[in-house]
PDB file of C-alpha atoms in Angstrom:
ATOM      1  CA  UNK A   1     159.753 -61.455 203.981  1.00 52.00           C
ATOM      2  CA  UNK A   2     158.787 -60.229 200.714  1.00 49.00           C
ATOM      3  CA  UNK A   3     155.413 -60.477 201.563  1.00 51.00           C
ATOM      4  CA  UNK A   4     155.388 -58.795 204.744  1.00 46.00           C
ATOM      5  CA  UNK A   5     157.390 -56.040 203.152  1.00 47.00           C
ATOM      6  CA  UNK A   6     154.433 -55.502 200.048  1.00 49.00           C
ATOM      7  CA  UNK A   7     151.791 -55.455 203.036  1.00 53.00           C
ATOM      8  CA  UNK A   8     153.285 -53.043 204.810  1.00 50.00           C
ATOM      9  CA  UNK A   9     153.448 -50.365 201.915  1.00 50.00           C
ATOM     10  CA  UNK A  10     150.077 -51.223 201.082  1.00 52.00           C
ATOM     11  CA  UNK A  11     148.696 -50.158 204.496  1.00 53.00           C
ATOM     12  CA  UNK A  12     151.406 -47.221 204.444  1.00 53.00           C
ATOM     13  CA  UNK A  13     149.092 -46.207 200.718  1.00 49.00           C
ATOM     14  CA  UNK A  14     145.646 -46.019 202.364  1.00 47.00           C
ATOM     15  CA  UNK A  15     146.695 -44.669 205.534  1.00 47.00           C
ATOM     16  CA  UNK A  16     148.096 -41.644 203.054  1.00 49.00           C
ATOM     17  CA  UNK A  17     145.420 -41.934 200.683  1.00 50.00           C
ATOM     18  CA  UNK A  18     142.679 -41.809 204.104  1.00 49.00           C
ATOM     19  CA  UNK A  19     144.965 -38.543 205.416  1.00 46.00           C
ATOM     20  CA  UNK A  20     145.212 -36.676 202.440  1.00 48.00           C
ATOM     21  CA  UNK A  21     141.194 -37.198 201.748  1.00 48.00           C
ATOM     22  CA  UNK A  22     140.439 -35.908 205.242  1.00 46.00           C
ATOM     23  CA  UNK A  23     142.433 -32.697 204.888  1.00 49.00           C
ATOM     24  CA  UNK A  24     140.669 -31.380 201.673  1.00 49.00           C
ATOM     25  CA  UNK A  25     137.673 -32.144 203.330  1.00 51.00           C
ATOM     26  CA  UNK A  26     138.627 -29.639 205.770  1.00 53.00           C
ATOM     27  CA  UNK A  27     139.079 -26.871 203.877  1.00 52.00           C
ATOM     28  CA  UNK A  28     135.220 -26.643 203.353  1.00 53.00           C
ATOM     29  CA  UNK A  29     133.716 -27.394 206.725  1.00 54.00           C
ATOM     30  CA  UNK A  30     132.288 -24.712 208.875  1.00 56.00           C
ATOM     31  CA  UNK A  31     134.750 -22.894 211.571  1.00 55.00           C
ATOM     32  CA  UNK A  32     133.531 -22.330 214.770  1.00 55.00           C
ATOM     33  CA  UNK A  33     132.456 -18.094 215.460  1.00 55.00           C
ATOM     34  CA  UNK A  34     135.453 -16.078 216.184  1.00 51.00           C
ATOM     35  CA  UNK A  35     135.247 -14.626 219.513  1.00 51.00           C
ATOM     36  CA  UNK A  36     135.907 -11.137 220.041  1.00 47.00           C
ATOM     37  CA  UNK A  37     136.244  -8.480 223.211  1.00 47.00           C
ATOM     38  CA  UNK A  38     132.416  -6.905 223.063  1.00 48.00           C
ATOM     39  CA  UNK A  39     134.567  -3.121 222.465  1.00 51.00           C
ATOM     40  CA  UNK A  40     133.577  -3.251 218.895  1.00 48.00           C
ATOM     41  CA  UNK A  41     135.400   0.252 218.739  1.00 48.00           C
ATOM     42  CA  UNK A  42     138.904  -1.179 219.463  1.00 49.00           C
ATOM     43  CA  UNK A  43     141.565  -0.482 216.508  1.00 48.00           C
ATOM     44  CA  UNK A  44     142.201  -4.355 216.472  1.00 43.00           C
ATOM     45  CA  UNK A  45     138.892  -5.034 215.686  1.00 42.00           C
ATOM     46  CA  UNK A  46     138.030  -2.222 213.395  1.00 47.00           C
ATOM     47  CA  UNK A  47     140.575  -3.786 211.035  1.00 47.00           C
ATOM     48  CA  UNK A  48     139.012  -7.470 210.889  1.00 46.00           C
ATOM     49  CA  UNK A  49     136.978  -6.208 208.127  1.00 45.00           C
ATOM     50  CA  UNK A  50     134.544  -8.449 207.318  1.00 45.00           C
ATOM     51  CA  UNK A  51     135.659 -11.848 208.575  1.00 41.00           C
ATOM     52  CA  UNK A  52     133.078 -14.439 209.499  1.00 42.00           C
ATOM     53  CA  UNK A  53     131.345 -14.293 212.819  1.00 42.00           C
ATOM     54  CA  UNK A  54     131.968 -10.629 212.661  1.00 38.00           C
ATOM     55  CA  UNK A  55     129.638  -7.461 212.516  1.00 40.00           C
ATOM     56  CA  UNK A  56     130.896  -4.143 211.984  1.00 40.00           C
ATOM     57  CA  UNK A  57     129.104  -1.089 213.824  1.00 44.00           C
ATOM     58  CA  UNK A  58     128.836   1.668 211.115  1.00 43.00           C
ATOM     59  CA  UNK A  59     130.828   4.902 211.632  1.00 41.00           C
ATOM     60  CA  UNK A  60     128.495   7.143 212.973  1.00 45.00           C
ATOM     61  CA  UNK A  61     127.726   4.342 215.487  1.00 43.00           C
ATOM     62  CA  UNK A  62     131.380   3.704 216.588  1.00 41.00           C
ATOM     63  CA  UNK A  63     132.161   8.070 216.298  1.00 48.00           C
ATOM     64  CA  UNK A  64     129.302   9.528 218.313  1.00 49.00           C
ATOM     65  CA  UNK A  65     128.486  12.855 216.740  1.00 47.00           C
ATOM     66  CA  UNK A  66     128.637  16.452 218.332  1.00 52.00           C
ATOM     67  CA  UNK A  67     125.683  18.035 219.489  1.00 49.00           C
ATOM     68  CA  UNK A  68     126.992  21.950 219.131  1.00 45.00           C
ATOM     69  CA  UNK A  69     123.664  23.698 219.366  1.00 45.00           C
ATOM     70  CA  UNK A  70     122.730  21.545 222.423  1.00 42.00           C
ATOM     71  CA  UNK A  71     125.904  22.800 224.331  1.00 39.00           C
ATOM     72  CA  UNK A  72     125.152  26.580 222.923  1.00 34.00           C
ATOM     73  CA  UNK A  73     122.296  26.349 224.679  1.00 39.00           C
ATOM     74  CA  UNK A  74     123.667  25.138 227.952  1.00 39.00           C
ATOM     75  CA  UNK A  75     126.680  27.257 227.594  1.00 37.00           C
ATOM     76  CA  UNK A  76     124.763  30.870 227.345  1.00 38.00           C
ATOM     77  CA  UNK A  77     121.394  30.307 228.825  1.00 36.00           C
ATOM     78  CA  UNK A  78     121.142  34.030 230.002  1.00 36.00           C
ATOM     79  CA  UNK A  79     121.348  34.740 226.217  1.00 35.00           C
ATOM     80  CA  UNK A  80     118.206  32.633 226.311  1.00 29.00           C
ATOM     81  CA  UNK A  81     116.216  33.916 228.950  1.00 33.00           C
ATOM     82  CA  UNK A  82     117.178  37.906 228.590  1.00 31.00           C
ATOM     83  CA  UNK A  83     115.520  37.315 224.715  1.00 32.00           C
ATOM     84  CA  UNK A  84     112.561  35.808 226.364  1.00 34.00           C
ATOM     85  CA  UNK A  85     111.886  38.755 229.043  1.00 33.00           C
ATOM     86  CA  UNK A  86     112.453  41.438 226.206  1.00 40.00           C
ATOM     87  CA  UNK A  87     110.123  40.372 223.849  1.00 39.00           C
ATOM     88  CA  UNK A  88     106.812  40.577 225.850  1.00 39.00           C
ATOM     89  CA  UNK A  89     108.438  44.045 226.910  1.00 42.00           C
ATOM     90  CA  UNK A  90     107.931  45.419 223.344  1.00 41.00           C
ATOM     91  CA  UNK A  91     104.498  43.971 222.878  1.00 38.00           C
ATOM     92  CA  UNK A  92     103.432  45.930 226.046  1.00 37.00           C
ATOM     93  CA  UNK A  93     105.053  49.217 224.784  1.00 36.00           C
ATOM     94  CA  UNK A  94     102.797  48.591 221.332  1.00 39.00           C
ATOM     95  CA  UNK A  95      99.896  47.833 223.034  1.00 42.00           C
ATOM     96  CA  UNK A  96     100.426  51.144 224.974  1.00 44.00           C
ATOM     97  CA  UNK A  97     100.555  53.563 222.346  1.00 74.00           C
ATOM     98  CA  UNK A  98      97.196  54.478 222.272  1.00 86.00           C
ATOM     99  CA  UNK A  99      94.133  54.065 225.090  1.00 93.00           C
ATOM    100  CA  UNK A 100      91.087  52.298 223.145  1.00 95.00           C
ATOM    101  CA  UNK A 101      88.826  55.014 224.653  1.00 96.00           C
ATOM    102  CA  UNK A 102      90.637  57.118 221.833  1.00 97.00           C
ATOM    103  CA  UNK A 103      89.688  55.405 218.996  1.00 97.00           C
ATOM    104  CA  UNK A 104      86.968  56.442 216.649  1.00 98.00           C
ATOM    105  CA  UNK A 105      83.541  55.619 217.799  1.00 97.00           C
ATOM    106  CA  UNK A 106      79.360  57.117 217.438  1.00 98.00           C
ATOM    107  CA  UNK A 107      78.419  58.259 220.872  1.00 98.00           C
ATOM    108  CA  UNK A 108      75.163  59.809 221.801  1.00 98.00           C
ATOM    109  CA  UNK A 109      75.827  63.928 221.781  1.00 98.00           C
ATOM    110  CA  UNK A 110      73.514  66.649 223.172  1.00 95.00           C
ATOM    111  CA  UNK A 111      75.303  69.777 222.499  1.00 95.00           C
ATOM    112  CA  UNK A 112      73.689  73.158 221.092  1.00 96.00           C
ATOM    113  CA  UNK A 113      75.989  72.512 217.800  1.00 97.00           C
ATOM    114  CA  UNK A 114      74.236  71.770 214.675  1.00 97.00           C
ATOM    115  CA  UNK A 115      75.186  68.948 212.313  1.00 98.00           C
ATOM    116  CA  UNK A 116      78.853  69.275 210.535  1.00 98.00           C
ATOM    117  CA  UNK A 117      80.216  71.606 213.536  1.00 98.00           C
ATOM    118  CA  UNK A 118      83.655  70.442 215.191  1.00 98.00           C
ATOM    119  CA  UNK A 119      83.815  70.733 218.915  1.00 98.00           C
ATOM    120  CA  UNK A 120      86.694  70.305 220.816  1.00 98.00           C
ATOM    121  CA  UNK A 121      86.247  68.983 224.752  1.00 98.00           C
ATOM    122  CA  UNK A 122      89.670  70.291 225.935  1.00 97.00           C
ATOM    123  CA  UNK A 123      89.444  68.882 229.401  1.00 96.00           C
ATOM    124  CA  UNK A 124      88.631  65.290 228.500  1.00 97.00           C
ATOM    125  CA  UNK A 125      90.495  65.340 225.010  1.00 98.00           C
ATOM    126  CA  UNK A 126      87.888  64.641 222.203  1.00 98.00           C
ATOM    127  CA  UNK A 127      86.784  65.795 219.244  1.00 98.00           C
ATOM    128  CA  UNK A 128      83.134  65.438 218.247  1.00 98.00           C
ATOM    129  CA  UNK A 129      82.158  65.832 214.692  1.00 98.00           C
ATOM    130  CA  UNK A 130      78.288  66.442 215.168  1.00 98.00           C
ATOM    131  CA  UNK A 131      75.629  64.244 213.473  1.00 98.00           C
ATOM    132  CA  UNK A 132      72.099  64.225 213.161  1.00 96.00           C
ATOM    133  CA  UNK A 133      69.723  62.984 215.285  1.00 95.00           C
ATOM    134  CA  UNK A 134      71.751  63.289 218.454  1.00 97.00           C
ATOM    135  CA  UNK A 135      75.066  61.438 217.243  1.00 98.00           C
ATOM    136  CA  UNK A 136      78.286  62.533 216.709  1.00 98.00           C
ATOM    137  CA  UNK A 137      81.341  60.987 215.520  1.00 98.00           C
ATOM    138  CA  UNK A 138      84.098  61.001 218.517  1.00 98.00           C
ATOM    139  CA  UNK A 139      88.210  61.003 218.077  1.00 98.00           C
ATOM    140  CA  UNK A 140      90.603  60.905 220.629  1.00 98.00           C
ATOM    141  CA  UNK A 141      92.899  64.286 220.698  1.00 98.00           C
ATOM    142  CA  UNK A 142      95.904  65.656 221.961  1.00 98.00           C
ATOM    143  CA  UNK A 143      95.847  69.200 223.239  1.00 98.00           C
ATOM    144  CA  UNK A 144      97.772  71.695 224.716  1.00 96.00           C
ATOM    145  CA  UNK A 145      99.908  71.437 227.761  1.00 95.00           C
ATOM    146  CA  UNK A 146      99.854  73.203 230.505  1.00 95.00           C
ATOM    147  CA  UNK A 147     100.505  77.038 229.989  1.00 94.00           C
ATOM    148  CA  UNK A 148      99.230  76.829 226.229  1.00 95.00           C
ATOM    149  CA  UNK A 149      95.645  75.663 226.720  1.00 95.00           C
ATOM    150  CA  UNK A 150      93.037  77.736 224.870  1.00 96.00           C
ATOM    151  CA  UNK A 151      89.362  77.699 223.857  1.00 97.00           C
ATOM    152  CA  UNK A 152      86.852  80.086 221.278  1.00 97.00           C
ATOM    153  CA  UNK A 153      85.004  79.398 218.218  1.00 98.00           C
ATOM    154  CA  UNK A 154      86.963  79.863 214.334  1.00 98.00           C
ATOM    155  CA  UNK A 155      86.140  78.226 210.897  1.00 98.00           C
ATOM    156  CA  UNK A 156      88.540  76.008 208.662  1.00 98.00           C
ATOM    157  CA  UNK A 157      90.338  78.703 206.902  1.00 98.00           C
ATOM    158  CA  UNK A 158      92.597  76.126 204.739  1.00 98.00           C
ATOM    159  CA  UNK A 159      93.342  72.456 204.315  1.00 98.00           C
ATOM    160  CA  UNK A 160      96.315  70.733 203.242  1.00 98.00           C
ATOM    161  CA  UNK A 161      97.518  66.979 202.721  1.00 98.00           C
ATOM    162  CA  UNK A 162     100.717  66.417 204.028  1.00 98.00           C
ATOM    163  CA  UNK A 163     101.448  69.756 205.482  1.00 98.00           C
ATOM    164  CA  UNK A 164     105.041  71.134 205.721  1.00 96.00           C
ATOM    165  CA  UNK A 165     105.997  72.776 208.776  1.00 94.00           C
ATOM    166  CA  UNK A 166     107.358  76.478 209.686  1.00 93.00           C
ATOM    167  CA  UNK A 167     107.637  76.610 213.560  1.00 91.00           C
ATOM    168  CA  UNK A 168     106.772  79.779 214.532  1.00 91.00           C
ATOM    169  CA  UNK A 169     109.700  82.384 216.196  1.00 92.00           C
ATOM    170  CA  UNK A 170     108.591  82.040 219.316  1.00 91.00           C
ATOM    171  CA  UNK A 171     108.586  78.019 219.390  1.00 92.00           C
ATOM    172  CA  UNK A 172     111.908  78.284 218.473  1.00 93.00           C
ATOM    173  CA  UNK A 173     113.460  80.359 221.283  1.00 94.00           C
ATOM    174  CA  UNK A 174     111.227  78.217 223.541  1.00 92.00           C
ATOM    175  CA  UNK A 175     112.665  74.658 222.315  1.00 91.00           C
ATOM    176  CA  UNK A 176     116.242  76.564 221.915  1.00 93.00           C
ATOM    177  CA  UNK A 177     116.356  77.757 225.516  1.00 94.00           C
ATOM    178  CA  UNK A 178     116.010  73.604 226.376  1.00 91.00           C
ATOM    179  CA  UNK A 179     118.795  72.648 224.255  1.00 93.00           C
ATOM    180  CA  UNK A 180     116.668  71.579 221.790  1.00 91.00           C
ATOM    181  CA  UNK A 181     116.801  72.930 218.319  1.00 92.00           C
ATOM    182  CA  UNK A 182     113.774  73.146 215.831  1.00 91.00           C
ATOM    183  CA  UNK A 183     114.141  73.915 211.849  1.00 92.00           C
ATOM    184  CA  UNK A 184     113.246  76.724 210.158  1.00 92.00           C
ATOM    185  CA  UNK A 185     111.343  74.277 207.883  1.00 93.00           C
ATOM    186  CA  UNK A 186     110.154  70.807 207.714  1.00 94.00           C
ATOM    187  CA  UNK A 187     108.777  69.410 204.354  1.00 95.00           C
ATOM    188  CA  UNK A 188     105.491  67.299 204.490  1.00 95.00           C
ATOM    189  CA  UNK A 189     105.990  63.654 204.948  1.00 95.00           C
ATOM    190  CA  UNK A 190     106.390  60.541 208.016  1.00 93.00           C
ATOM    191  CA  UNK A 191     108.940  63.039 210.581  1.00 91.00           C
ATOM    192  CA  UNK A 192     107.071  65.885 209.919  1.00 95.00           C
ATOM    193  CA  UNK A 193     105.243  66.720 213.528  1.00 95.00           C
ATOM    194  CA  UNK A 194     101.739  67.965 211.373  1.00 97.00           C
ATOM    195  CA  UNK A 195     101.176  64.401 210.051  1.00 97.00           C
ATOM    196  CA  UNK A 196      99.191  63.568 207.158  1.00 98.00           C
ATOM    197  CA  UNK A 197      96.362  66.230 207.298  1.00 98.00           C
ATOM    198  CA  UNK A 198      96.427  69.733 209.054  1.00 98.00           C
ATOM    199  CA  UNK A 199      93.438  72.094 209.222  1.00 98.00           C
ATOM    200  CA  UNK A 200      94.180  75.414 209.385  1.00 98.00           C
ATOM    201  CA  UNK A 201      91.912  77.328 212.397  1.00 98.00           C
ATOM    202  CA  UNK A 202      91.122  80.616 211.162  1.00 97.00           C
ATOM    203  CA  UNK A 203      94.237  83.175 211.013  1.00 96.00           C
ATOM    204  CA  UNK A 204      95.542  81.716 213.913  1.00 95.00           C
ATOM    205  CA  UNK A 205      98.848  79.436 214.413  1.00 93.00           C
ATOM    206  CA  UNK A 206      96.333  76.674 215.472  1.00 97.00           C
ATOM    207  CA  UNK A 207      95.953  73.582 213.509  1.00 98.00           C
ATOM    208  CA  UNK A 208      93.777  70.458 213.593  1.00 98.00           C
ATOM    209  CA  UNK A 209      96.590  67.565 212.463  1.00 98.00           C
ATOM    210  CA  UNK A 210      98.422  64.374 212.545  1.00 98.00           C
ATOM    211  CA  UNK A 211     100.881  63.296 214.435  1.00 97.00           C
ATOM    212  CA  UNK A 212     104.487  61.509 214.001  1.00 94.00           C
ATOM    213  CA  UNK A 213     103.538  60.592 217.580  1.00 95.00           C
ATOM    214  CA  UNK A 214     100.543  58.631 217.968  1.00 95.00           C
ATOM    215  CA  UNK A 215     100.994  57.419 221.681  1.00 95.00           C
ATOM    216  CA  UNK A 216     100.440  61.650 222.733  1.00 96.00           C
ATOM    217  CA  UNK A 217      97.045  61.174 221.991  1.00 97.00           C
ATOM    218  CA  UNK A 218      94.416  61.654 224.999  1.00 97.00           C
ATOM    219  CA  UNK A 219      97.348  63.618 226.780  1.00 96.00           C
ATOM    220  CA  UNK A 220      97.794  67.354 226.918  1.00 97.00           C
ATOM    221  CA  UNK A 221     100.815  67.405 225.097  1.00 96.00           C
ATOM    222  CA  UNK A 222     101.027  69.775 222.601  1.00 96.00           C
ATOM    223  CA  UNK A 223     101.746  74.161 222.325  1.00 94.00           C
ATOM    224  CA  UNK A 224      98.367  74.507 221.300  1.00 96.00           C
ATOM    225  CA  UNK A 225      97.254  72.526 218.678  1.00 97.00           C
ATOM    226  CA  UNK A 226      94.615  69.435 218.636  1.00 98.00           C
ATOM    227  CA  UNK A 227      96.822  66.270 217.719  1.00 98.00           C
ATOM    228  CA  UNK A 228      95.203  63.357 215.766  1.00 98.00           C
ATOM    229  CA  UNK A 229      96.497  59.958 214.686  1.00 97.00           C
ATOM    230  CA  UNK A 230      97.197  60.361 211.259  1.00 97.00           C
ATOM    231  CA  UNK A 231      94.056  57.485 210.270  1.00 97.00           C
ATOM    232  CA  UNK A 232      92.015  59.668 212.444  1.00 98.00           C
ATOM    233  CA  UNK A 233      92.767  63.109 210.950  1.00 98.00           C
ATOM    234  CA  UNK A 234      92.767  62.182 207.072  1.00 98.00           C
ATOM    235  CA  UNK A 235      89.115  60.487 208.203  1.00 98.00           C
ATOM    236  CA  UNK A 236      88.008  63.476 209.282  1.00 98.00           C
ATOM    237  CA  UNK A 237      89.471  65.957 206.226  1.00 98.00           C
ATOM    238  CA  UNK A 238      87.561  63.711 203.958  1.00 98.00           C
ATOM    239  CA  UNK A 239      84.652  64.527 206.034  1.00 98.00           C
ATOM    240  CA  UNK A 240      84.819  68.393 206.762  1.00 98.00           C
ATOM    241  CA  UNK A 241      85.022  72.052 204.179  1.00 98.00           C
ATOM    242  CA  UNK A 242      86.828  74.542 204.544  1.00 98.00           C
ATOM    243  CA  UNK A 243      84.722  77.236 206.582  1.00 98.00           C
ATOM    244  CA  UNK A 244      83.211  74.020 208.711  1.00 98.00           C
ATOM    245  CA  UNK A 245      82.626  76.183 212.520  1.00 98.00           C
ATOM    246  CA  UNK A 246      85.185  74.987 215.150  1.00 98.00           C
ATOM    247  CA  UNK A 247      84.257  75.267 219.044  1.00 98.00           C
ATOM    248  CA  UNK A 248      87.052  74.970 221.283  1.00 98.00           C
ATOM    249  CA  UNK A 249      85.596  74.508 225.057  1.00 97.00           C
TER     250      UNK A 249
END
């Protein structure tokens, strides 16, 4: 009895022994993947942190960012298109100010004139500064409206840079009668009507001289006197003396 009793504990020993050696064993072997609902976004998940089997999606994955300026666009797109039809509009109005037929150019000229006269085609609004050997330099001109054209023959009597302006009594009754209302006197500079250069046409009121208005040129626009763009008029006061003839036709 004794004996059965000893082999009985003894097998009782390595069964424990056997047991015991198998669980620490486990605490080392590989577990199987965790298995998770593919909604990587779900709180649940978010808070696994970073347990085996697991990958976390990165915030800007899992919160999709805002796209503001795309929905601007969508939200006010006849902000859009009214900026798009306005901006050619100004680049037409530029390219309008001024016909290219104006511009300073040599032409062929066979007038009577002699070389370093100044004569004034009224009806087709240039200015021809005679050259030698059948050449003259031609501007484009504004000149006087209906009601205030004029034509004859006077000398440069004076020449000034940056002219100030004294509209004559008459001018301003005229403009005053329309509700509009001239100074007394304008000092030289950019809103001054007489531009950059004015030269003075005998002992009349008439001038040769710029303009604060370039697109009038090649129109008959003015009470009388021949309108240049300012380039065009300080080009030709570096060219021309006082007492150079002017013929008005």
């Amino acid at each position: 009895m004794k004996t059965v009793l000893l082999s009985l504990l003894g097998a009782a020993a390595v069964l424990a022994a056997g047991a015991s050696s198998s669980n620490a064993g486990d605490r080392y072997a590989d577990r199987p993947p965790v298995m998770v609902s593919p909604d990587l976004s779900a709180p649940w998940v978010l808070q696994l942190g970073r347990a085996p089997g697991i990958v976390r999606q990165s915030r800007q994955a899992v919160q999709q960012p805002q796209q503001p300026q795309r929905r601007y666009q969508q939200a006010q797109p006849d902000r859009i298109r009214t900026a798009t039809v306005q901006a050619p509009a100004k680049r037409v109005v530029m390219r309008a100010q001024i016909d290219p037929i104006y511009l300073p150019q040599e032409v062929a000229f066979d007038g009577p004139q002699k070389p370093g006269t100044i004569v004034i085609d009224t009806t087709q609004n240039f200015l021809y500064l005679v050259e030698k050997n059948g050449k003259a330099r031609r501007y484009g001109v504004g000149t006087g409206k209906p009601g205030f054209e004029w034509s004859g023959t006077h000398k440069i009597s004076n020449k000034r840079v940056w002219p100030d302006w004294r509209p004559p009594a008459p001018m301003i009754a005229r403009e005053a009668a329309k509700g509009r209302y001239l100074p007394t006197y304008l000092a030289g500079g950019m809103e001054n009507p007489l531009g950059a250069r004015a030269l003075y046409l005998g002992s009349t009121e008439y001038r040769i001289h710029g303009t604060n208005q370039p697109w009038t040129i090649g129109g008959a626009v003015s009470s009388g006197c021949i309108r240049m763009r300012n380039e065009d008029v300080v080009d030709l006061y570096e060219r021309v003396n006082i007492g150079t003839t002017v013929v008005v036709i």
